[in-house]
Coordinates of C-alpha atoms in Angstrom, one line a residue:
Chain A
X102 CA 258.4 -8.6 -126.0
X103 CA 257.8 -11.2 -123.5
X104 CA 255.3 -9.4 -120.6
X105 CA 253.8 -12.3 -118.1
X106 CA 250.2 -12.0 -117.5
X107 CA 250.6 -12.9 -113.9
X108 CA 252.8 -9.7 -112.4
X109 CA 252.2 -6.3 -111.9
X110 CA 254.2 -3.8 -114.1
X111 CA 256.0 0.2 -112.9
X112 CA 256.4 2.8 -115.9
X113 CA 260.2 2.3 -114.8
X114 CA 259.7 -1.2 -115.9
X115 CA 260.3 -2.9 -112.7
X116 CA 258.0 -6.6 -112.5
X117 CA 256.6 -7.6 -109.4
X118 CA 255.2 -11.2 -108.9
X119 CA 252.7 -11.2 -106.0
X120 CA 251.7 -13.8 -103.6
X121 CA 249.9 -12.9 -100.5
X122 CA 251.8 -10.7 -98.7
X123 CA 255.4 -11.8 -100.4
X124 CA 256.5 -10.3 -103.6
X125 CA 259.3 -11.5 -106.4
X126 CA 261.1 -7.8 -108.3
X127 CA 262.7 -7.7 -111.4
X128 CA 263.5 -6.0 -114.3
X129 CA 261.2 -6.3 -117.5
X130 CA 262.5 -7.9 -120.4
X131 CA 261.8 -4.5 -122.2
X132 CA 263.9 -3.1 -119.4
X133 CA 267.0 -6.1 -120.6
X134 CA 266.3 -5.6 -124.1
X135 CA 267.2 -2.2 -123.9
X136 CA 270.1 -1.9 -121.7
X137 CA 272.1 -4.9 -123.8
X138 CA 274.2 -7.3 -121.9
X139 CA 273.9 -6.2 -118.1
X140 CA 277.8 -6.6 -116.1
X141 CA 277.1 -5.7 -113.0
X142 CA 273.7 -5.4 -110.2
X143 CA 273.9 -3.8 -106.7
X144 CA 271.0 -5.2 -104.8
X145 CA 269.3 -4.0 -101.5
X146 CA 270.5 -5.7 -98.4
X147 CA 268.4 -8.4 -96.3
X148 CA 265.7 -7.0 -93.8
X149 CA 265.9 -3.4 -95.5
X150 CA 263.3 -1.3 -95.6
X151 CA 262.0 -0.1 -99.2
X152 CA 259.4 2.3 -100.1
X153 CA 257.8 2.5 -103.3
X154 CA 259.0 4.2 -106.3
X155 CA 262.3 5.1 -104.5
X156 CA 265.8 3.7 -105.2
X157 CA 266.5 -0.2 -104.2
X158 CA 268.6 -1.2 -107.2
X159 CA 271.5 -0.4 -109.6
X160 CA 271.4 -2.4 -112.5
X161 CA 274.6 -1.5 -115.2
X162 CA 275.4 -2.4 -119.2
X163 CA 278.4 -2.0 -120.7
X164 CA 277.4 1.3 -121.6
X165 CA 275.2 2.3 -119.4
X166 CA 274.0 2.2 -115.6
X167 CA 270.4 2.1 -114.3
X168 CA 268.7 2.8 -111.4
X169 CA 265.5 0.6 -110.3
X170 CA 262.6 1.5 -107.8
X171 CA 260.9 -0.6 -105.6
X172 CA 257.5 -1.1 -106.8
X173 CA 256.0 -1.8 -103.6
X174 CA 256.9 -0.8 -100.0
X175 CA 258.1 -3.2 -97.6
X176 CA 261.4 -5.5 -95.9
X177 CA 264.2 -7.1 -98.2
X178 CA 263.3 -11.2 -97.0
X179 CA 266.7 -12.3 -99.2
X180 CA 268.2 -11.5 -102.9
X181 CA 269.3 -13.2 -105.7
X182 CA 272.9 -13.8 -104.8
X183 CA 273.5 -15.5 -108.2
X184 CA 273.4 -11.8 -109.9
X185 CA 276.9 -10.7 -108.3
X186 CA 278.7 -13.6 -110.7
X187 CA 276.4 -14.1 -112.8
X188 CA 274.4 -10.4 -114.1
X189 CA 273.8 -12.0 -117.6
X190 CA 270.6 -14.0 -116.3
X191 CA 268.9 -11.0 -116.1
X192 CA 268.9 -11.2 -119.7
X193 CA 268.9 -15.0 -120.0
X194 CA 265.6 -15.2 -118.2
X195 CA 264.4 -11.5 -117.1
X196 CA 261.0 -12.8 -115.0
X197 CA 262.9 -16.5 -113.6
X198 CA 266.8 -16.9 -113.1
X199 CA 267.1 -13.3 -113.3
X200 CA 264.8 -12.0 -110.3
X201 CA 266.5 -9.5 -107.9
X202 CA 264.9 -10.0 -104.7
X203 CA 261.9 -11.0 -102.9
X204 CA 260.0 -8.7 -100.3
X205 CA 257.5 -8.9 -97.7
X206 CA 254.8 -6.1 -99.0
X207 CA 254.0 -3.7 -95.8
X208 CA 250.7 -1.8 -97.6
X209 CA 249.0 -3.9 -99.9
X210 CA 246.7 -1.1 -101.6
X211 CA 250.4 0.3 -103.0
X212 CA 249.0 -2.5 -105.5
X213 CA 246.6 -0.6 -107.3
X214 CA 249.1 1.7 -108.7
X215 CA 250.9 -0.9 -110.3
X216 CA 249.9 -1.7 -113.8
X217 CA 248.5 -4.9 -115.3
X218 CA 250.1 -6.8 -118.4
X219 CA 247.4 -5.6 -120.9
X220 CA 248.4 -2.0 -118.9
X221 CA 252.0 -1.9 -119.4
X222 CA 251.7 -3.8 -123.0
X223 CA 249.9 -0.8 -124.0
X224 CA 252.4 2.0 -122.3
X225 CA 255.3 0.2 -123.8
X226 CA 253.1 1.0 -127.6
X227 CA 252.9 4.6 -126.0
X228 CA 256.5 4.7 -125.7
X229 CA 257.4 3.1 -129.1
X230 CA 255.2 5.9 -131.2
Chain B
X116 CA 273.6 13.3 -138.7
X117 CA 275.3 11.8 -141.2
X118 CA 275.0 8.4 -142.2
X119 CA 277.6 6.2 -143.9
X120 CA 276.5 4.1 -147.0
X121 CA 276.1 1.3 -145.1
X122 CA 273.1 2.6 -142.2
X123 CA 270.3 0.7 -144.2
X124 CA 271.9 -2.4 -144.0
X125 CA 272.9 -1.7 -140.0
X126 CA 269.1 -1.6 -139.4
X127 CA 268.1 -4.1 -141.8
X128 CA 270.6 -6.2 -139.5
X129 CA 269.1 -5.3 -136.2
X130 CA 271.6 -2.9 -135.3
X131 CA 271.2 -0.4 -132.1
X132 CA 272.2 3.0 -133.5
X133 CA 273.8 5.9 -132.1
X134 CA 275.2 9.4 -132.6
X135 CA 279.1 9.6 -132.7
X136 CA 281.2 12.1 -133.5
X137 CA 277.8 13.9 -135.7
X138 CA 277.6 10.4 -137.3
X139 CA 274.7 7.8 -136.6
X140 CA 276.7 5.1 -135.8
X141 CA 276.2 0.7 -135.4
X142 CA 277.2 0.3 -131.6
X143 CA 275.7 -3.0 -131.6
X144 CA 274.2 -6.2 -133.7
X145 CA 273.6 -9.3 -131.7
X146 CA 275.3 -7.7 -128.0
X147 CA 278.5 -5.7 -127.5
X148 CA 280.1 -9.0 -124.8
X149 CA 279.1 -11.6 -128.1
X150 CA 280.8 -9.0 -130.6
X151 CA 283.6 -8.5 -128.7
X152 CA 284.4 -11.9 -127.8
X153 CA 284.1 -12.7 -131.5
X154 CA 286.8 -10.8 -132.2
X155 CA 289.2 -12.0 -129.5
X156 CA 288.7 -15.5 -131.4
X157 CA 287.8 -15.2 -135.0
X158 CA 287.0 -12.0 -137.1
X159 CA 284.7 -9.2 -137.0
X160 CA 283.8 -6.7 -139.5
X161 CA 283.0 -2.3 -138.2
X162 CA 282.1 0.0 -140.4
X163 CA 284.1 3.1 -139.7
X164 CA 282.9 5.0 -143.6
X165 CA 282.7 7.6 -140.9
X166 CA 286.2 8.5 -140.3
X167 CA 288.5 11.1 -142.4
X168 CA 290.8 10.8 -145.1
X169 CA 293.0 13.6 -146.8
X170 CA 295.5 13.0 -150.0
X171 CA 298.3 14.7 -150.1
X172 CA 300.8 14.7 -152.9
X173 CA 303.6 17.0 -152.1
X174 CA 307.6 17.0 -151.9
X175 CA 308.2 16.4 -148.2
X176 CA 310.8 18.8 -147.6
X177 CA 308.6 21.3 -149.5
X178 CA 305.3 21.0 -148.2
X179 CA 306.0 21.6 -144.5
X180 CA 304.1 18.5 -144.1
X181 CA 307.0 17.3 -141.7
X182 CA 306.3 20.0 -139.4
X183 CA 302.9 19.3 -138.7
X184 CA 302.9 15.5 -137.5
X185 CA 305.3 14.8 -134.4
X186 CA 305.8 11.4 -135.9
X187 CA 309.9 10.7 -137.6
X188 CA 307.8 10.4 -141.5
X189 CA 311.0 11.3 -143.2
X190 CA 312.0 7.4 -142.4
X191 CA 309.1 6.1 -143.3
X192 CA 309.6 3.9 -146.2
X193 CA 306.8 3.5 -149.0
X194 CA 303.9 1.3 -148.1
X195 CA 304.5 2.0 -144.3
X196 CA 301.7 3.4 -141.6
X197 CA 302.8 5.6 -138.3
X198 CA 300.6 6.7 -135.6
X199 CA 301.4 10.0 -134.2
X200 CA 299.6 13.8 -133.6
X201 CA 299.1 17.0 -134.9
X202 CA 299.6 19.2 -132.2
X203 CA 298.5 23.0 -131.6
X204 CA 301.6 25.5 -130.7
X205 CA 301.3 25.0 -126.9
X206 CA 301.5 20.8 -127.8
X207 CA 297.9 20.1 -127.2
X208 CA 296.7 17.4 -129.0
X209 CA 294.3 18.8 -132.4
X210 CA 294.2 15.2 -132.8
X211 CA 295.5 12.0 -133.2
X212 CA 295.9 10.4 -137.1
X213 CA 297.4 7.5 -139.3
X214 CA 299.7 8.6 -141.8
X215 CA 300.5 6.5 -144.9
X216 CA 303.2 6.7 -147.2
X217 CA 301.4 5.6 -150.4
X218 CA 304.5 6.2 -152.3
X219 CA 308.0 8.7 -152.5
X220 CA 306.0 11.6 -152.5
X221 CA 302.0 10.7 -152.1
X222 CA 300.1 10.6 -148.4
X223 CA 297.3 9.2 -146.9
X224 CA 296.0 10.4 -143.5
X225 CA 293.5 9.2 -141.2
X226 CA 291.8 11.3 -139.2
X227 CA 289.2 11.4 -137.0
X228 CA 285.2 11.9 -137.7
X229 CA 284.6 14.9 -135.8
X230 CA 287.9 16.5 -136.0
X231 CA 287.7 15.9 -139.6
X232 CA 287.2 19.5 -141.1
X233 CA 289.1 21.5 -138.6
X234 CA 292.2 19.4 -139.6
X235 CA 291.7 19.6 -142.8
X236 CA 291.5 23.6 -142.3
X237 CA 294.8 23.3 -139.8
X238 CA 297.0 20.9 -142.9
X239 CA 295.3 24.1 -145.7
X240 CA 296.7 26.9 -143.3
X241 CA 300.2 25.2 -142.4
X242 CA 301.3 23.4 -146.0
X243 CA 303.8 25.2 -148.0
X244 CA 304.9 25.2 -151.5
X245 CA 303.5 23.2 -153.9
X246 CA 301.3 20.8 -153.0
X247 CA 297.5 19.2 -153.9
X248 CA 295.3 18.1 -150.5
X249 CA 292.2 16.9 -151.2
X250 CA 289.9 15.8 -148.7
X251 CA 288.7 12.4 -149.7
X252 CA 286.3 11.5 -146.7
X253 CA 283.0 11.6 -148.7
X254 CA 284.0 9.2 -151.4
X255 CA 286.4 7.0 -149.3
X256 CA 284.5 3.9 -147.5
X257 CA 286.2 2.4 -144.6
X258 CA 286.3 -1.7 -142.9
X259 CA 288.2 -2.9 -140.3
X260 CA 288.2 -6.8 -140.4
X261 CA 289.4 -7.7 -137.3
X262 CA 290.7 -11.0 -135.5
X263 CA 293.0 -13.7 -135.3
X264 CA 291.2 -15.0 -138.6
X265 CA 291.3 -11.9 -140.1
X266 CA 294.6 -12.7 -142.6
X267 CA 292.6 -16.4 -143.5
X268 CA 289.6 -14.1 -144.5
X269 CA 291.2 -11.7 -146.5
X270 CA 293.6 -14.1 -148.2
X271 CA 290.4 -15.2 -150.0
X272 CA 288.7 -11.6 -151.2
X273 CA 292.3 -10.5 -151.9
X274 CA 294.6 -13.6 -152.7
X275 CA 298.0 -14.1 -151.4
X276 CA 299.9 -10.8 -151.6
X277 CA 297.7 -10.2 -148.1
X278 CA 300.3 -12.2 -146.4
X279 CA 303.2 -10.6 -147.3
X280 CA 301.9 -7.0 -145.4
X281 CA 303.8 -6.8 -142.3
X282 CA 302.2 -4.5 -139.3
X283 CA 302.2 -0.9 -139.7
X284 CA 302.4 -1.5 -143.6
X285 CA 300.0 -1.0 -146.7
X286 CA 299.8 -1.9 -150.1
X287 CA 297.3 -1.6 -153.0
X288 CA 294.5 -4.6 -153.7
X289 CA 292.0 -5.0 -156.0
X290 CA 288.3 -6.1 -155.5
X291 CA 286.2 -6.6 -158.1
X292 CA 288.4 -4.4 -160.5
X293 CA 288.3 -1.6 -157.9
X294 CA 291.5 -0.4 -156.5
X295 CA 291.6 -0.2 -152.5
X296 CA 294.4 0.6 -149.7
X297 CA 294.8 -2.2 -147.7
X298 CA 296.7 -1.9 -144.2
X299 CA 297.6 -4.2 -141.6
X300 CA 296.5 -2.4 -138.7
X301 CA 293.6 -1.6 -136.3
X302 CA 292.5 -0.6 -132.8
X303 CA 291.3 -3.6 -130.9
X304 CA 294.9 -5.6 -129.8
X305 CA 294.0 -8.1 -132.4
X306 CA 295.7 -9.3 -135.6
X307 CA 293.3 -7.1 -138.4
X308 CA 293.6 -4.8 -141.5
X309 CA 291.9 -1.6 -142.5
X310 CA 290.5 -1.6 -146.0
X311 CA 290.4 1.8 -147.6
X312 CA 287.6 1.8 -151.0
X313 CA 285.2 3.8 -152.9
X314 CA 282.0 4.3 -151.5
X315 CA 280.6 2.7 -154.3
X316 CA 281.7 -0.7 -153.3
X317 CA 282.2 -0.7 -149.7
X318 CA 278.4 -2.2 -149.5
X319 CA 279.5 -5.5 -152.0
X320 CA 282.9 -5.9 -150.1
X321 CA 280.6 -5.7 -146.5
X322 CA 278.5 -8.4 -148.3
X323 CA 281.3 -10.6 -149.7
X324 CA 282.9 -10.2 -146.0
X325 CA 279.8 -11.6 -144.4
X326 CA 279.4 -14.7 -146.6
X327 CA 282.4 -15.8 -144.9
X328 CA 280.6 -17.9 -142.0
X329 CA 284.4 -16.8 -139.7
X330 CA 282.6 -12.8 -140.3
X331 CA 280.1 -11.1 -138.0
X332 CA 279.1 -7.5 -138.1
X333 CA 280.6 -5.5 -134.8
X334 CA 279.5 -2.2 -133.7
X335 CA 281.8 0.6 -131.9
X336 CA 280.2 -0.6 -128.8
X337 CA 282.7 -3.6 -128.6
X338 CA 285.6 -1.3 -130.7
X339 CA 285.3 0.8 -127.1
X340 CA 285.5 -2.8 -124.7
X341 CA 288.3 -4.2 -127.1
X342 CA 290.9 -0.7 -127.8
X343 CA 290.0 0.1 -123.3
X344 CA 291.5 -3.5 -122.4
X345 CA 294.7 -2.8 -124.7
X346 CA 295.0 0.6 -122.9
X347 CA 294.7 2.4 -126.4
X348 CA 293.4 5.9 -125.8
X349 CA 290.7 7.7 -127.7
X350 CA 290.6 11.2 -129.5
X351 CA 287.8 13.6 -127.5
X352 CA 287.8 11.3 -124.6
X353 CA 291.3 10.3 -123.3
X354 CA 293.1 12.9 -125.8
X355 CA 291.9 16.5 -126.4
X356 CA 293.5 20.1 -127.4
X357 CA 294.3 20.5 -123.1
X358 CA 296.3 17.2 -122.9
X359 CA 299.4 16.6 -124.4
X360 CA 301.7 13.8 -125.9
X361 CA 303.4 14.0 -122.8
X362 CA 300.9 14.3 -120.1
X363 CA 299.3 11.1 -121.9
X364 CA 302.3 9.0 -121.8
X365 CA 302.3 9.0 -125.6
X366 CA 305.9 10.9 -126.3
X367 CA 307.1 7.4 -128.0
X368 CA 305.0 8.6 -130.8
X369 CA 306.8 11.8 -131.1
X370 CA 309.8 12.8 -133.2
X371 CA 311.9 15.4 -130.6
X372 CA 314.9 15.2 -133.0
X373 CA 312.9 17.4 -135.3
X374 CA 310.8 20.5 -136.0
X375 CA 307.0 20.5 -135.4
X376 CA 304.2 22.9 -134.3
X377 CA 304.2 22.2 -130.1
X378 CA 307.6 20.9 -129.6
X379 CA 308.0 24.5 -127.4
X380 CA 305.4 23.1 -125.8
X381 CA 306.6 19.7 -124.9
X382 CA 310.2 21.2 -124.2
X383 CA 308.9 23.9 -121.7
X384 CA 306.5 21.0 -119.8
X385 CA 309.3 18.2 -120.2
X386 CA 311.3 20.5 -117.9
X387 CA 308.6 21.7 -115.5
X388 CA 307.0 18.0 -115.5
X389 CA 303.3 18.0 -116.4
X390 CA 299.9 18.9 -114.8
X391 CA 298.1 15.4 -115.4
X392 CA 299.3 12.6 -116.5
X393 CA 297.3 9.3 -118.0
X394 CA 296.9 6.5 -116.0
X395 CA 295.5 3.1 -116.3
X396 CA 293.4 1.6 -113.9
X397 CA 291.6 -1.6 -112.7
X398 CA 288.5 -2.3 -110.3
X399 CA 288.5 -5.0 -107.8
X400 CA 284.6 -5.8 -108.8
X401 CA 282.7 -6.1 -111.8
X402 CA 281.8 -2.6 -111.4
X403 CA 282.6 0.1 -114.8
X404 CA 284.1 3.3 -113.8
X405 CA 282.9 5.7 -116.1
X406 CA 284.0 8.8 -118.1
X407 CA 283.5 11.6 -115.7
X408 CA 283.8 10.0 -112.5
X409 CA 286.2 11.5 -109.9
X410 CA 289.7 9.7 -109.1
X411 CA 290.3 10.3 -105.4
X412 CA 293.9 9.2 -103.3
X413 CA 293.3 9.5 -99.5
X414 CA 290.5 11.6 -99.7
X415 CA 291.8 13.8 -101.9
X416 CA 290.5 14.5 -105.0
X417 CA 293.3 13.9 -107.8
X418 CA 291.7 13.6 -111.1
X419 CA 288.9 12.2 -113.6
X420 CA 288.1 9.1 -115.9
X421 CA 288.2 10.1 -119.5
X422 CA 287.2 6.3 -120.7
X423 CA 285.9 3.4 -118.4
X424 CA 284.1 0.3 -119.2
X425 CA 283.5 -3.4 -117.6
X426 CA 286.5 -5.5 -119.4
X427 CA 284.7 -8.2 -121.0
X428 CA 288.2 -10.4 -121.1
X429 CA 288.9 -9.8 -117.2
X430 CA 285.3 -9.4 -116.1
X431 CA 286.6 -6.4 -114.0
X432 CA 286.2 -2.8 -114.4
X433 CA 289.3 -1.2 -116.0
X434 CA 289.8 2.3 -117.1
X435 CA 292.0 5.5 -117.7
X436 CA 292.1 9.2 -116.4
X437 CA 294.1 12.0 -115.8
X438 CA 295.5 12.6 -112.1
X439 CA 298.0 15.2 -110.8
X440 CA 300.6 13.3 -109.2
X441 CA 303.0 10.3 -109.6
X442 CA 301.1 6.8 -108.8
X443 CA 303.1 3.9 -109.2
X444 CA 301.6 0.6 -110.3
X445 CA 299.7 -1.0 -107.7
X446 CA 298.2 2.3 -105.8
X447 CA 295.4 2.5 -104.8
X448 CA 292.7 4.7 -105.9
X449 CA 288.6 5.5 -105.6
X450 CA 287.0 6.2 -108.4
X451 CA 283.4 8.0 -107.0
X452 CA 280.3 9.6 -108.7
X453 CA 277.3 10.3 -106.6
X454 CA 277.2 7.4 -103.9
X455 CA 279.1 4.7 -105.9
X456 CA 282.8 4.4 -104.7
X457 CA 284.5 1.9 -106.9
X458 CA 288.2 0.6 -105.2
X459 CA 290.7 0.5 -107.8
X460 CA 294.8 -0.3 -108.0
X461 CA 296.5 1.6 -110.8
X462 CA 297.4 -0.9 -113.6
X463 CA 299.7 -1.3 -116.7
X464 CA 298.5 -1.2 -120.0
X465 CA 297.5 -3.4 -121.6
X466 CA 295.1 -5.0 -119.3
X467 CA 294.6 -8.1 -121.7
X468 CA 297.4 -9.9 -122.6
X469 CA 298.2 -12.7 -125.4
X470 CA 296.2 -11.5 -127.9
X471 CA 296.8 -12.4 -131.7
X472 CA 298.6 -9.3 -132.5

């Protein structure tokens, strides 16, 4: 399972990729891997307001829909328009092509309860046992 | 759960497993839009070990056997397949079955997996006369090969009498010694056969299958994608015991010229016109409507999905449900569960056209 050193992990498997106070979201590729080939992503609008750990995201298989959680709070700056045509990157290249949006973080402590790689790599063992 | 003969090799091929129909089931190998779009263009192989399979010898206008299928079998000739019902007294659907005339006065039928022992118990309390049912489910394995390569394939496990089988028709075949039922039918829209054999083999014909570079391994995941888009409806989902023939649009697989259990039924709701009726739908967006979801006409609500799914062919959603009302093609409907409203215009079936069949 491919987990990035570099970004910050949710136990709902939600990536974040921070720099200052902008942040890239996706889905894991533990999160891709297990929903198969993803059809379809409805994605927060531009300038909304997340907070953290609630709904921003819906994320559907062919079997099977999802719903993701902001892992930090703070305003939609622009998504990945690519997904509406084209949902299958999110497979292709979970942590790249396949990023949903990008954010400007409002509380930058939110960041602590985030989980590292070496974190998540060992939740994801939890969860296989 | 049961398993079929062939789970091992399932997870030995990577296989995502899941319960169906008290089964543990392949849904999917390599991805369910891969699988499926295999089979629109070459061949792919399901296991379906887990479905039923009764015997029947028995006179036909002895047994009763006519009585309880809705399908015209007194015209079937030997070596012929119908599709049709068994039906409870009020016409609601016990389930829907494959019935193969072996020969003049020996039956197949094919059932399915979770309906398996109470129509086994249903044929036991409605046969008459002399006749010997046995239910061969345990020691009968299953394939479907399926695809437009399909007859290619199979003309090499099983030589050159595959090509004379004409759709809707069986015949017996012989691998490796081993007698098996060959028909040339199946549930995805595609040219394909079903290959009836002992369990004890099923695992070297799944093996010889795969040597053949044209055959991958598919999973029910993609059956589900490939029988939605040709509108083909599915027992305990789209059909159940409260739904009939009629209300499903399915009367063309009923016999009315003769005697069955239900045909009071369907004559009593034939004149009243029925409660629900079946109806085919597609999405304007890539969104899947999905089995539960409400089906609402001006902010009404007017009936449910029983199967939906993203169409990997059309790259829409499609789907079917039951409404009350008349919708003619073209209407159009909402399909809504908890904050997601999906637009959709009611459809004909099949949603994908042109396919090898």
């Amino acid at each position: 399972m491919n987990i990035p050193k570099d970004l910050f992990y949710t136990k709902d498997h939600e990536w974040a990729r921070i720099d200052g106070d902008t942040a890239y979201i996706g889905i894991t590729d533990y999160a891709q891997h297990s929903l198969g080939d993803i059809t379809f992503v409805e994605l927060p609008k531009k300038s909304e307001e997340l907070k953290q750990s609630r709904y921003c995201a819906t994320v559907e298989s062919v079997k099977a829909a999802s719903e993701v959680y902001a892992p930090l709070s703070g305003k939609v700056l622009s998504n990945n328009e690519q997904l509406a045509a084209h949902p299958e990157l999110i497979n292709q290249s979970a942590y790249e092509k396949g990023y949903f949006f990008s954010m400007q973080i409002s509380n930058e402590a939110e960041k602590e309860k985030l989980m590292d790689a070496v974190s998540y790599e060992r939740y994801l063992e939890g969860l296989a046992k | 759960m049961l398993k079929t003969p062939l789970y091992d090799i399932h997870l030995a091929l990577g296989a995502k497993i899941a319960p169906f129909g008290g089964w543990l089931m392949p849904i999917q190998y390599q991805g369910i839009l891969a699988e499926h779009s295999h089979i629109r263009n070459a061949v792919g192989v399901f296991d379906i070990c887990h479905m039923g399979e009764f015997m029947l010898e028995a006179d036909l206008a002895l047994s009763g056997l006519d009585r309880i299928v809705t399908q015209n079998i007194i015209s079937m000739p030997q070596g012929s397949c119908r599709y049709g019902f068994m039906l409870n007294d009020q016409g609601g659907i016990l389930d829907d079955l494959v019935v193969y005339r072996v020969n003049e006065n020996n039956w197949m039928l094919v059932v399915n997996a979770a309906t398996t022992l109470s129509d086994y118990e249903h044929l036991k309390r409605n046969l008459s006369g002399q006749y010997i049912l046995e239910d061969v489910s345990s020691k009968t394995g299953k394939l479907d090969v399926q695809g437009p390569q399909s007859l290619d394939v199979l003309k090499n496990i099983f030589g050159g009498g595959i090509l004379k089988l004409k759709y809707y028709t069986s015949s017996e075949f012989f691998f490796q010694n081993q007698r098996c039922i060959v028909s040339r039918t199946g549930y995805t829209g595609e040219l394909g056969f079903e290959i009836y054999i002992s369990t004890d083999y099923v695992i070297k014909l799944w093996e010889v299958l795969l040597k053949d570079g044209r055959v991958k391994p598919a999973g029910l995941g993609c059956r589900d994608t490939l029988r939605l888009e040709m509108g083909y409806p599915l027992y305990g989902q789209d059909l159940d015991i409260n739904h009939t023939p009629l209300s499903a649009g399915l009367i063309k697989f009923v016999d009315l010229s003769k005697n069955f259990i239900g045909k009071d039924g369907l004559l009593k709701e034939q004149k009243s016109g029925s409660k629900e009726y079946l109806i085919y739908f597609q999405a304007d967006s890539r969104r899947a409507p999905r089995h539960g979801f409400a089906i609402f006409a001006n902010d009404q609500r007017v009936g449910t999905v029983t199967s939906g799914s993203f169409s990997p062919s059309l790259s829409v959603g499609i789907g079917m449900g039951y409404v009350s009302g008349n919708y003619d093609i073209g209407a159009e409907l909402i399909v809504k569960e908890a904050g997601i409203e999906i637009p959709v215009k009611v459809a004909r079936k099949p949603f994908k056209k042109l396919t090898s069949l």
